[in-house]
Amino acid sequence: MIVTLDGPAGAGKSSTARELARRLGWCYMDTGAMYRAVALVATRRGIPLDDESQLAAVATTIEIHFEHGKVFVDREEVTAEIRTEANTAATRPVANAPLVRGAMKQMQRQMAAGRDVVTEGRDQGSEVFPQAELKVFLTASPEERARRRLAEELAKGRQVTLEEILSSQQDRDHGDTHREVGAMRQADGAELLDTDGMDREAVLAVLLAWVDSRRPAPPATAASRPPQS
Ligand code: DC
């Protein structure tokens, strides 16, 4: 079974998707990390971030995998390095390149094939897994998202203001919703979950109930089949 969680930056998708997958005992796919990994390799190789065909060549040849919450590219652990500010900025043009998105879509489908998966990103329900049994668009108001991010940044000892976070968040939202291919949107048939005022447990309770209600029925056994006349 596939569960997709899409939504804007700061809506709490990653921590929610990771915990949901842990509780279900399913695989967790962080597709933002995959775009970040392509950007990291491209930067290390000196590939210009507007050279779409070279970016796509990176996307189709690297091997990405997740293990115990860590991200590996060609077997090297890059969990922290993909999240630096510089790599976050480099990821934007990479994620906007249609050829890279095509390659990522293929890789994501291969990774999910035959597995129970919680996948998280911007386009998972709309483009990559439109047939998923459960599609969720997880969001929260811009102010709430910015407040959550501010608390995280301050906890890491970074000096930022709510205004700075709101402004960069607005830029990211605009970029994510206006890209040519794979623009962020609520997929057809997706549930909308606005998490304003909800704590993590409340969000997980809603998601777990939705998962239960969508689980495919087990195949009928001979004993449970009505007698044939
Ligand atoms: O979720 P995140 O911040 O780690 O995402 C990193 C970047 O990748 C961000 O610019 C949005 C983009 N992204 C995307 O375009 N499509 C996805 N499915 C996931 C992330």
Short mmCIF file of N, CA, C and O in Angstrom, two decimals, residues 90-182:
data_model
loop_
_atom_site.label_atom_id
_atom_site.label_comp_id
_atom_site.label_asym_id
_atom_site.label_seq_id
_atom_site.Cartn_x
_atom_site.Cartn_y
_atom_site.Cartn_z
N ALA A 90 20.97 25.26 -3.81
CA ALA A 90 21.31 24.59 -5.08
C ALA A 90 20.22 23.62 -5.51
O ALA A 90 20.06 23.32 -6.70
N THR A 91 19.45 23.12 -4.54
CA THR A 91 18.43 22.12 -4.87
C THR A 91 17.28 22.72 -5.67
O THR A 91 16.63 22.03 -6.45
N ARG A 92 17.05 24.00 -5.46
CA ARG A 92 15.88 24.61 -6.11
C ARG A 92 15.91 24.50 -7.64
O ARG A 92 14.98 23.95 -8.23
N PRO A 93 16.99 24.99 -8.32
CA PRO A 93 17.01 24.83 -9.78
C PRO A 93 17.02 23.36 -10.21
O PRO A 93 16.47 23.01 -11.26
N VAL A 94 17.61 22.51 -9.40
CA VAL A 94 17.66 21.08 -9.73
C VAL A 94 16.24 20.51 -9.74
O VAL A 94 15.83 19.79 -10.65
N ALA A 95 15.45 20.88 -8.72
CA ALA A 95 14.07 20.36 -8.61
C ALA A 95 13.15 20.98 -9.67
O ALA A 95 12.08 20.44 -9.95
N ASN A 96 13.58 22.11 -10.25
CA ASN A 96 12.74 22.73 -11.28
C ASN A 96 13.00 22.15 -12.67
O ASN A 96 12.26 22.43 -13.61
N ALA A 97 14.06 21.35 -12.81
CA ALA A 97 14.43 20.85 -14.14
C ALA A 97 13.56 19.64 -14.51
O ALA A 97 13.63 18.60 -13.85
N PRO A 98 12.75 19.76 -15.58
CA PRO A 98 11.84 18.67 -15.93
C PRO A 98 12.53 17.32 -16.14
O PRO A 98 12.00 16.29 -15.74
N LEU A 99 13.73 17.31 -16.75
CA LEU A 99 14.39 16.02 -16.99
C LEU A 99 14.82 15.36 -15.67
O LEU A 99 14.79 14.14 -15.54
N VAL A 100 15.19 16.18 -14.71
CA VAL A 100 15.55 15.63 -13.40
C VAL A 100 14.30 15.07 -12.74
O VAL A 100 14.31 13.97 -12.17
N ARG A 101 13.19 15.77 -12.86
CA ARG A 101 11.95 15.30 -12.24
C ARG A 101 11.52 13.96 -12.86
O ARG A 101 11.05 13.07 -12.18
N GLY A 102 11.71 13.85 -14.17
CA GLY A 102 11.35 12.58 -14.84
C GLY A 102 12.19 11.43 -14.28
O GLY A 102 11.67 10.35 -14.00
N ALA A 103 13.49 11.69 -14.12
CA ALA A 103 14.39 10.63 -13.60
C ALA A 103 14.03 10.28 -12.16
O ALA A 103 14.03 9.10 -11.78
N MET A 104 13.70 11.29 -11.36
CA MET A 104 13.35 11.04 -9.96
C MET A 104 12.04 10.26 -9.85
O MET A 104 11.89 9.38 -9.01
N LYS A 105 11.11 10.61 -10.73
CA LYS A 105 9.82 9.90 -10.72
C LYS A 105 10.04 8.40 -10.93
O LYS A 105 9.51 7.57 -10.21
N GLN A 106 10.89 8.10 -11.91
CA GLN A 106 11.19 6.69 -12.21
C GLN A 106 11.87 6.01 -11.02
O GLN A 106 11.51 4.89 -10.64
N MET A 107 12.86 6.70 -10.44
CA MET A 107 13.58 6.11 -9.30
C MET A 107 12.63 5.90 -8.12
O MET A 107 12.67 4.87 -7.44
N GLN A 108 11.73 6.86 -7.89
CA GLN A 108 10.79 6.74 -6.76
C GLN A 108 9.84 5.57 -6.98
O GLN A 108 9.54 4.81 -6.05
N ARG A 109 9.38 5.38 -8.20
CA ARG A 109 8.47 4.25 -8.48
C ARG A 109 9.20 2.92 -8.29
O ARG A 109 8.63 1.97 -7.78
N GLN A 110 10.47 2.89 -8.73
CA GLN A 110 11.24 1.64 -8.56
C GLN A 110 11.45 1.34 -7.08
O GLN A 110 11.34 0.20 -6.65
N MET A 111 11.76 2.37 -6.31
CA MET A 111 12.02 2.16 -4.88
C MET A 111 10.76 1.65 -4.16
O MET A 111 10.85 0.90 -3.20
N ALA A 112 9.59 2.08 -4.63
CA ALA A 112 8.34 1.72 -3.93
C ALA A 112 7.75 0.40 -4.42
O ALA A 112 6.87 -0.16 -3.75
N ALA A 113 8.25 -0.09 -5.54
CA ALA A 113 7.61 -1.26 -6.17
C ALA A 113 7.52 -2.44 -5.20
O ALA A 113 8.53 -2.86 -4.62
N GLY A 114 6.31 -2.94 -5.02
CA GLY A 114 6.11 -4.14 -4.22
C GLY A 114 6.25 -3.93 -2.72
O GLY A 114 6.32 -4.88 -1.96
N ARG A 115 6.34 -2.66 -2.29
CA ARG A 115 6.53 -2.40 -0.84
C ARG A 115 5.37 -1.60 -0.28
O ARG A 115 4.63 -0.95 -1.02
N ASP A 116 5.25 -1.63 1.06
CA ASP A 116 4.36 -0.70 1.75
C ASP A 116 5.20 0.53 2.07
O ASP A 116 6.26 0.42 2.71
N VAL A 117 4.73 1.70 1.59
CA VAL A 117 5.58 2.90 1.65
C VAL A 117 4.79 4.12 2.10
O VAL A 117 3.64 4.31 1.71
N VAL A 118 5.46 4.95 2.92
CA VAL A 118 4.97 6.31 3.16
C VAL A 118 5.96 7.21 2.43
O VAL A 118 7.15 7.21 2.74
N THR A 119 5.48 7.96 1.44
CA THR A 119 6.38 8.82 0.68
C THR A 119 5.95 10.27 0.84
O THR A 119 4.77 10.58 0.92
N GLU A 120 6.96 11.14 0.87
CA GLU A 120 6.70 12.53 1.25
C GLU A 120 7.39 13.48 0.30
O GLU A 120 8.52 13.21 -0.12
N GLY A 121 6.71 14.54 -0.13
CA GLY A 121 7.33 15.50 -1.04
C GLY A 121 6.37 16.60 -1.45
O GLY A 121 5.67 17.18 -0.61
N ARG A 122 6.38 16.89 -2.77
CA ARG A 122 5.48 17.93 -3.29
C ARG A 122 4.51 17.37 -4.32
O ARG A 122 3.43 17.88 -4.51
N ASP A 123 4.98 16.31 -5.03
CA ASP A 123 4.25 15.82 -6.21
C ASP A 123 3.95 14.33 -6.11
O ASP A 123 3.71 13.67 -7.11
N GLN A 124 4.04 13.76 -4.91
CA GLN A 124 3.94 12.30 -4.80
C GLN A 124 2.53 11.81 -5.13
O GLN A 124 2.35 10.81 -5.81
N GLY A 125 1.53 12.52 -4.64
CA GLY A 125 0.15 12.12 -4.93
C GLY A 125 -0.32 12.59 -6.30
O GLY A 125 -1.10 11.91 -6.98
N SER A 126 0.17 13.74 -6.74
CA SER A 126 -0.34 14.31 -8.00
C SER A 126 0.33 13.71 -9.22
O SER A 126 -0.32 13.49 -10.24
N GLU A 127 1.65 13.42 -9.15
CA GLU A 127 2.39 13.00 -10.35
C GLU A 127 2.97 11.60 -10.27
O GLU A 127 3.00 10.88 -11.25
N VAL A 128 3.52 11.26 -9.11
CA VAL A 128 4.32 10.03 -9.05
C VAL A 128 3.46 8.81 -8.72
O VAL A 128 3.58 7.77 -9.35
N PHE A 129 2.56 8.96 -7.73
CA PHE A 129 1.71 7.82 -7.34
C PHE A 129 0.24 8.25 -7.32
O PHE A 129 -0.41 8.22 -6.27
N PRO A 130 -0.30 8.65 -8.48
CA PRO A 130 -1.70 9.11 -8.47
C PRO A 130 -2.68 8.00 -8.06
O PRO A 130 -3.80 8.29 -7.66
N GLN A 131 -2.21 6.73 -8.15
CA GLN A 131 -3.08 5.60 -7.79
C GLN A 131 -2.92 5.19 -6.34
O GLN A 131 -3.48 4.17 -5.91
N ALA A 132 -2.16 5.96 -5.53
CA ALA A 132 -1.92 5.58 -4.12
C ALA A 132 -3.24 5.39 -3.39
O ALA A 132 -4.21 6.12 -3.63
N GLU A 133 -3.25 4.43 -2.47
CA GLU A 133 -4.48 4.13 -1.71
C GLU A 133 -4.87 5.31 -0.82
O GLU A 133 -6.04 5.57 -0.58
N LEU A 134 -3.87 6.02 -0.29
CA LEU A 134 -4.17 7.21 0.53
C LEU A 134 -3.26 8.35 0.12
O LEU A 134 -2.03 8.21 0.12
N LYS A 135 -3.88 9.48 -0.26
CA LYS A 135 -3.11 10.67 -0.61
C LYS A 135 -3.51 11.78 0.35
O LYS A 135 -4.71 12.00 0.58
N VAL A 136 -2.50 12.45 0.91
CA VAL A 136 -2.79 13.49 1.89
C VAL A 136 -2.04 14.76 1.50
O VAL A 136 -0.87 14.69 1.10
N PHE A 137 -2.71 15.90 1.60
CA PHE A 137 -2.03 17.19 1.45
C PHE A 137 -2.00 17.81 2.83
O PHE A 137 -3.02 18.16 3.40
N LEU A 138 -0.77 17.85 3.38
CA LEU A 138 -0.59 18.29 4.76
C LEU A 138 -0.15 19.75 4.74
O LEU A 138 0.86 20.09 4.13
N THR A 139 -0.91 20.59 5.41
CA THR A 139 -0.53 22.00 5.38
C THR A 139 -0.81 22.66 6.74
O THR A 139 -1.29 22.01 7.67
N ALA A 140 -0.44 23.92 6.84
CA ALA A 140 -0.72 24.73 8.02
C ALA A 140 -0.59 26.17 7.54
O ALA A 140 -0.04 26.42 6.46
N SER A 141 -1.11 27.11 8.32
CA SER A 141 -1.06 28.51 7.87
C SER A 141 0.41 28.96 7.80
O SER A 141 1.26 28.42 8.51
N PRO A 142 0.69 29.97 6.94
CA PRO A 142 2.08 30.44 6.82
C PRO A 142 2.64 30.87 8.18
O PRO A 142 3.80 30.58 8.49
N GLU A 143 1.84 31.52 9.00
CA GLU A 143 2.33 32.01 10.31
C GLU A 143 2.71 30.83 11.21
O GLU A 143 3.74 30.83 11.86
N GLU A 144 1.83 29.82 11.22
CA GLU A 144 2.10 28.65 12.07
C GLU A 144 3.36 27.91 11.60
O GLU A 144 4.20 27.51 12.39
N ARG A 145 3.48 27.75 10.27
CA ARG A 145 4.66 27.06 9.73
C ARG A 145 5.93 27.84 10.09
O ARG A 145 6.95 27.26 10.46
N ALA A 146 5.86 29.17 9.96
CA ALA A 146 7.04 29.99 10.26
C ALA A 146 7.37 29.94 11.75
O ALA A 146 8.54 29.87 12.13
N ARG A 147 6.36 29.92 12.60
CA ARG A 147 6.62 29.84 14.04
C ARG A 147 7.31 28.53 14.40
O ARG A 147 8.24 28.49 15.19
N ARG A 148 6.83 27.42 13.78
CA ARG A 148 7.46 26.12 14.04
C ARG A 148 8.92 26.13 13.59
O ARG A 148 9.80 25.64 14.28
N ARG A 149 9.15 26.68 12.40
CA ARG A 149 10.52 26.71 11.88
C ARG A 149 11.41 27.59 12.76
O ARG A 149 12.56 27.26 13.04
N LEU A 150 10.86 28.72 13.24
CA LEU A 150 11.64 29.61 14.11
C LEU A 150 12.09 28.86 15.36
O LEU A 150 13.25 28.95 15.77
N ALA A 151 11.16 28.11 15.96
CA ALA A 151 11.50 27.36 17.18
C ALA A 151 12.63 26.37 16.88
O ALA A 151 13.58 26.23 17.66
N GLU A 152 12.56 25.70 15.70
CA GLU A 152 13.61 24.73 15.34
C GLU A 152 14.96 25.42 15.17
O GLU A 152 15.98 24.94 15.64
N GLU A 153 14.93 26.57 14.46
CA GLU A 153 16.18 27.28 14.19
C GLU A 153 16.80 27.79 15.48
O GLU A 153 18.01 27.68 15.69
N LEU A 154 15.98 28.36 16.38
CA LEU A 154 16.50 28.88 17.63
C LEU A 154 17.07 27.74 18.47
O LEU A 154 18.10 27.90 19.12
N ALA A 155 16.40 26.58 18.41
CA ALA A 155 16.89 25.42 19.18
C ALA A 155 18.26 24.98 18.67
O ALA A 155 19.07 24.45 19.42
N LYS A 156 18.53 25.24 17.36
CA LYS A 156 19.85 24.88 16.81
C LYS A 156 20.87 25.99 17.06
O LYS A 156 21.99 25.94 16.55
N GLY A 157 20.43 27.06 17.74
CA GLY A 157 21.34 28.15 18.07
C GLY A 157 21.52 29.16 16.96
O GLY A 157 22.43 29.98 16.97
N ARG A 158 20.62 29.11 15.93
CA ARG A 158 20.75 30.05 14.81
C ARG A 158 19.99 31.33 15.13
O ARG A 158 18.91 31.27 15.73
N GLN A 159 20.53 32.45 14.73
CA GLN A 159 19.90 33.75 14.99
C GLN A 159 19.07 34.17 13.78
O GLN A 159 19.61 34.64 12.79
N VAL A 160 17.78 33.97 13.82
CA VAL A 160 16.91 34.40 12.72
C VAL A 160 15.66 35.01 13.32
O VAL A 160 15.34 34.77 14.48
N THR A 161 14.96 35.82 12.50
CA THR A 161 13.72 36.42 12.98
C THR A 161 12.54 35.76 12.26
O THR A 161 12.71 35.15 11.19
N LEU A 162 11.36 35.95 12.86
CA LEU A 162 10.14 35.40 12.25
C LEU A 162 9.93 36.00 10.86
O LEU A 162 9.54 35.31 9.92
N GLU A 163 10.26 37.30 10.73
CA GLU A 163 10.07 37.98 9.44
C GLU A 163 10.96 37.36 8.36
O GLU A 163 10.53 37.16 7.23
N GLU A 164 12.22 37.06 8.73
CA GLU A 164 13.14 36.45 7.74
C GLU A 164 12.62 35.08 7.30
O GLU A 164 12.63 34.75 6.12
N ILE A 165 12.13 34.33 8.27
CA ILE A 165 11.63 32.99 7.93
C ILE A 165 10.38 33.11 7.06
O ILE A 165 10.25 32.41 6.05
N LEU A 166 9.49 34.01 7.41
CA LEU A 166 8.26 34.19 6.62
C LEU A 166 8.59 34.56 5.18
O LEU A 166 7.98 34.05 4.24
N SER A 167 9.59 35.43 5.02
CA SER A 167 9.92 35.89 3.68
C SER A 167 10.54 34.75 2.86
O SER A 167 10.15 34.54 1.69
N SER A 168 11.46 33.96 3.42
CA SER A 168 12.05 32.87 2.61
C SER A 168 11.03 31.77 2.38
O SER A 168 11.02 31.12 1.33
N GLN A 169 10.14 31.59 3.33
CA GLN A 169 9.07 30.58 3.17
C GLN A 169 8.15 30.96 1.99
O GLN A 169 7.75 30.11 1.20
N GLN A 170 7.86 32.26 1.90
CA GLN A 170 7.01 32.75 0.82
C GLN A 170 7.67 32.47 -0.55
O GLN A 170 7.02 32.03 -1.49
N ASP A 171 9.00 32.70 -0.60
CA ASP A 171 9.74 32.44 -1.85
C ASP A 171 9.67 30.96 -2.22
O ASP A 171 9.45 30.60 -3.37
N ARG A 172 9.87 30.10 -1.23
CA ARG A 172 9.86 28.65 -1.50
C ARG A 172 8.47 28.22 -1.94
O ARG A 172 8.32 27.44 -2.88
N ASP A 173 7.43 28.71 -1.25
CA ASP A 173 6.06 28.33 -1.63
C ASP A 173 5.79 28.74 -3.07
O ASP A 173 5.21 27.99 -3.85
N HIS A 174 6.24 29.95 -3.42
CA HIS A 174 5.99 30.45 -4.77
C HIS A 174 6.71 29.57 -5.79
O HIS A 174 6.12 29.15 -6.78
N GLY A 175 7.98 29.26 -5.50
CA GLY A 175 8.76 28.40 -6.40
C GLY A 175 8.11 27.03 -6.55
O GLY A 175 7.96 26.51 -7.65
N ASP A 176 7.70 26.44 -5.43
CA ASP A 176 7.13 25.09 -5.46
C ASP A 176 5.80 25.03 -6.21
O ASP A 176 5.49 24.03 -6.86
N THR A 177 5.01 26.10 -6.11
CA THR A 177 3.68 26.03 -6.74
C THR A 177 3.69 26.52 -8.19
O THR A 177 2.72 26.32 -8.91
N HIS A 178 4.80 27.17 -8.60
CA HIS A 178 4.80 27.74 -9.95
C HIS A 178 5.76 27.06 -10.91
O HIS A 178 5.97 27.54 -12.00
N ARG A 179 6.38 25.92 -10.49
CA ARG A 179 7.33 25.32 -11.43
C ARG A 179 6.56 24.66 -12.58
O ARG A 179 5.40 24.30 -12.47
N GLU A 180 7.32 24.58 -13.71
CA GLU A 180 6.73 24.13 -14.98
C GLU A 180 6.20 22.69 -14.87
O GLU A 180 5.11 22.37 -15.34
N VAL A 181 7.00 21.83 -14.25
CA VAL A 181 6.63 20.41 -14.13
C VAL A 181 6.67 20.05 -12.65
O VAL A 181 7.56 20.46 -11.93
N GLY A 182 5.68 19.27 -12.22
CA GLY A 182 5.70 18.78 -10.83
C GLY A 182 5.38 19.86 -9.81
O GLY A 182 5.85 19.80 -8.67
#
